[in-house]
Amino acid sequence: EELLASPVREELDGVIISTPHQRHFQQGAAALAGGLHVLMEKPMTTDVDEARELHQVARRASGQVFMVNHSANWRKQTQLACDVVERGDLGEIQHVTCFMASPLMWIFDDPANQGWNVPQGSMVGNGFAWGQLTHILAWVFRVTGLEP
């Protein structure tokens, strides 16, 4: 809000939103309403209804770009996996089972990280998996070509 109300706003074309997840909806909607392009770190929001509403806000934004970053989908190994599936080396994809492991205890052990992992506001009820599932789901949909 401060940025959008400041004289600096006139010098901006867009913003990158990489704040704690529960702030994404409000900040993204405000930036779009303020005429800015938005590149948002995943997850898009912490609530399905907020995601749908932000999607509609972005669709109505005239001439603005709204993108959610997920860089893992563009890594070399991801493209190689896409090629394997696209060539049919694995046959027709009928079922996908995934496992993701990541050493994340540092994010839970440090009280300074509470904004990322302690449910607040619309985060209540969706847990930490909301942010982490975006990694595996985005990768699966990219590699397989399947749609949610």
PDB file of C-alpha atoms in Angstrom, residues 4 17 24-38 40 44-45 48-67:
ATOM      1  CA  LEU A   4       1.523   2.097  -4.477  1.00  0.00           C
ATOM      2  CA  ILE A  17       5.843 -10.582  -4.823  1.00  0.00           C
ATOM      3  CA  HIS A  24       0.128 -12.864  -1.751  1.00  0.00           C
ATOM      4  CA  PHE A  25      -3.569 -12.346  -2.476  1.00  0.00           C
ATOM      5  CA  GLN A  26      -3.834  -8.845  -1.038  1.00  0.00           C
ATOM      6  CA  GLN A  27      -0.536  -7.643  -2.492  1.00  0.00           C
ATOM      7  CA  GLY A  28      -1.160  -9.185  -5.913  1.00  0.00           C
ATOM      8  CA  ALA A  29      -4.659  -7.744  -6.197  1.00  0.00           C
ATOM      9  CA  ALA A  30      -3.447  -4.306  -5.071  1.00  0.00           C
ATOM     10  CA  ALA A  31      -0.561  -4.298  -7.556  1.00  0.00           C
ATOM     11  CA  LEU A  32      -2.843  -5.294 -10.429  1.00  0.00           C
ATOM     12  CA  ALA A  33      -5.399  -2.683  -9.387  1.00  0.00           C
ATOM     13  CA  GLY A  34      -2.525  -0.190  -9.355  1.00  0.00           C
ATOM     14  CA  GLY A  35      -1.737  -0.960 -12.998  1.00  0.00           C
ATOM     15  CA  LEU A  36       1.418  -3.013 -12.389  1.00  0.00           C
ATOM     16  CA  HIS A  37       2.631  -6.258 -13.921  1.00  0.00           C
ATOM     17  CA  VAL A  38       3.025  -8.991 -11.289  1.00  0.00           C
ATOM     18  CA  MET A  40       4.419 -13.776  -7.881  1.00  0.00           C
ATOM     19  CA  MET A  44      -0.277 -18.006  -5.745  1.00  0.00           C
ATOM     20  CA  THR A  45      -2.411 -17.732  -2.600  1.00  0.00           C
ATOM     21  CA  VAL A  48      -8.588 -21.633  -3.265  1.00  0.00           C
ATOM     22  CA  ASP A  49     -11.251 -18.909  -3.243  1.00  0.00           C
ATOM     23  CA  GLU A  50      -8.542 -16.235  -3.089  1.00  0.00           C
ATOM     24  CA  ALA A  51      -6.731 -17.903  -6.000  1.00  0.00           C
ATOM     25  CA  ARG A  52      -9.899 -17.866  -8.079  1.00  0.00           C
ATOM     26  CA  GLU A  53     -10.572 -14.237  -7.223  1.00  0.00           C
ATOM     27  CA  LEU A  54      -6.981 -13.203  -8.005  1.00  0.00           C
ATOM     28  CA  HIS A  55      -7.243 -15.050 -11.315  1.00  0.00           C
ATOM     29  CA  GLN A  56     -10.325 -12.990 -12.166  1.00  0.00           C
ATOM     30  CA  VAL A  57      -8.611  -9.756 -11.108  1.00  0.00           C
ATOM     31  CA  ALA A  58      -5.683 -10.638 -13.378  1.00  0.00           C
ATOM     32  CA  ARG A  59      -7.997 -11.453 -16.305  1.00  0.00           C
ATOM     33  CA  ARG A  60      -9.698  -8.071 -15.951  1.00  0.00           C
ATOM     34  CA  ALA A  61      -6.371  -6.203 -15.706  1.00  0.00           C
ATOM     35  CA  SER A  62      -5.971  -4.392 -18.994  1.00  0.00           C
ATOM     36  CA  GLY A  63      -2.578  -4.973 -20.581  1.00  0.00           C
ATOM     37  CA  GLN A  64      -0.939  -6.286 -17.443  1.00  0.00           C
ATOM     38  CA  VAL A  65       0.938  -9.549 -17.108  1.00  0.00           C
ATOM     39  CA  PHE A  66       0.344 -11.785 -14.090  1.00  0.00           C
ATOM     40  CA  MET A  67       2.627 -14.780 -13.684  1.00  0.00           C
TER      41      MET A  67
END
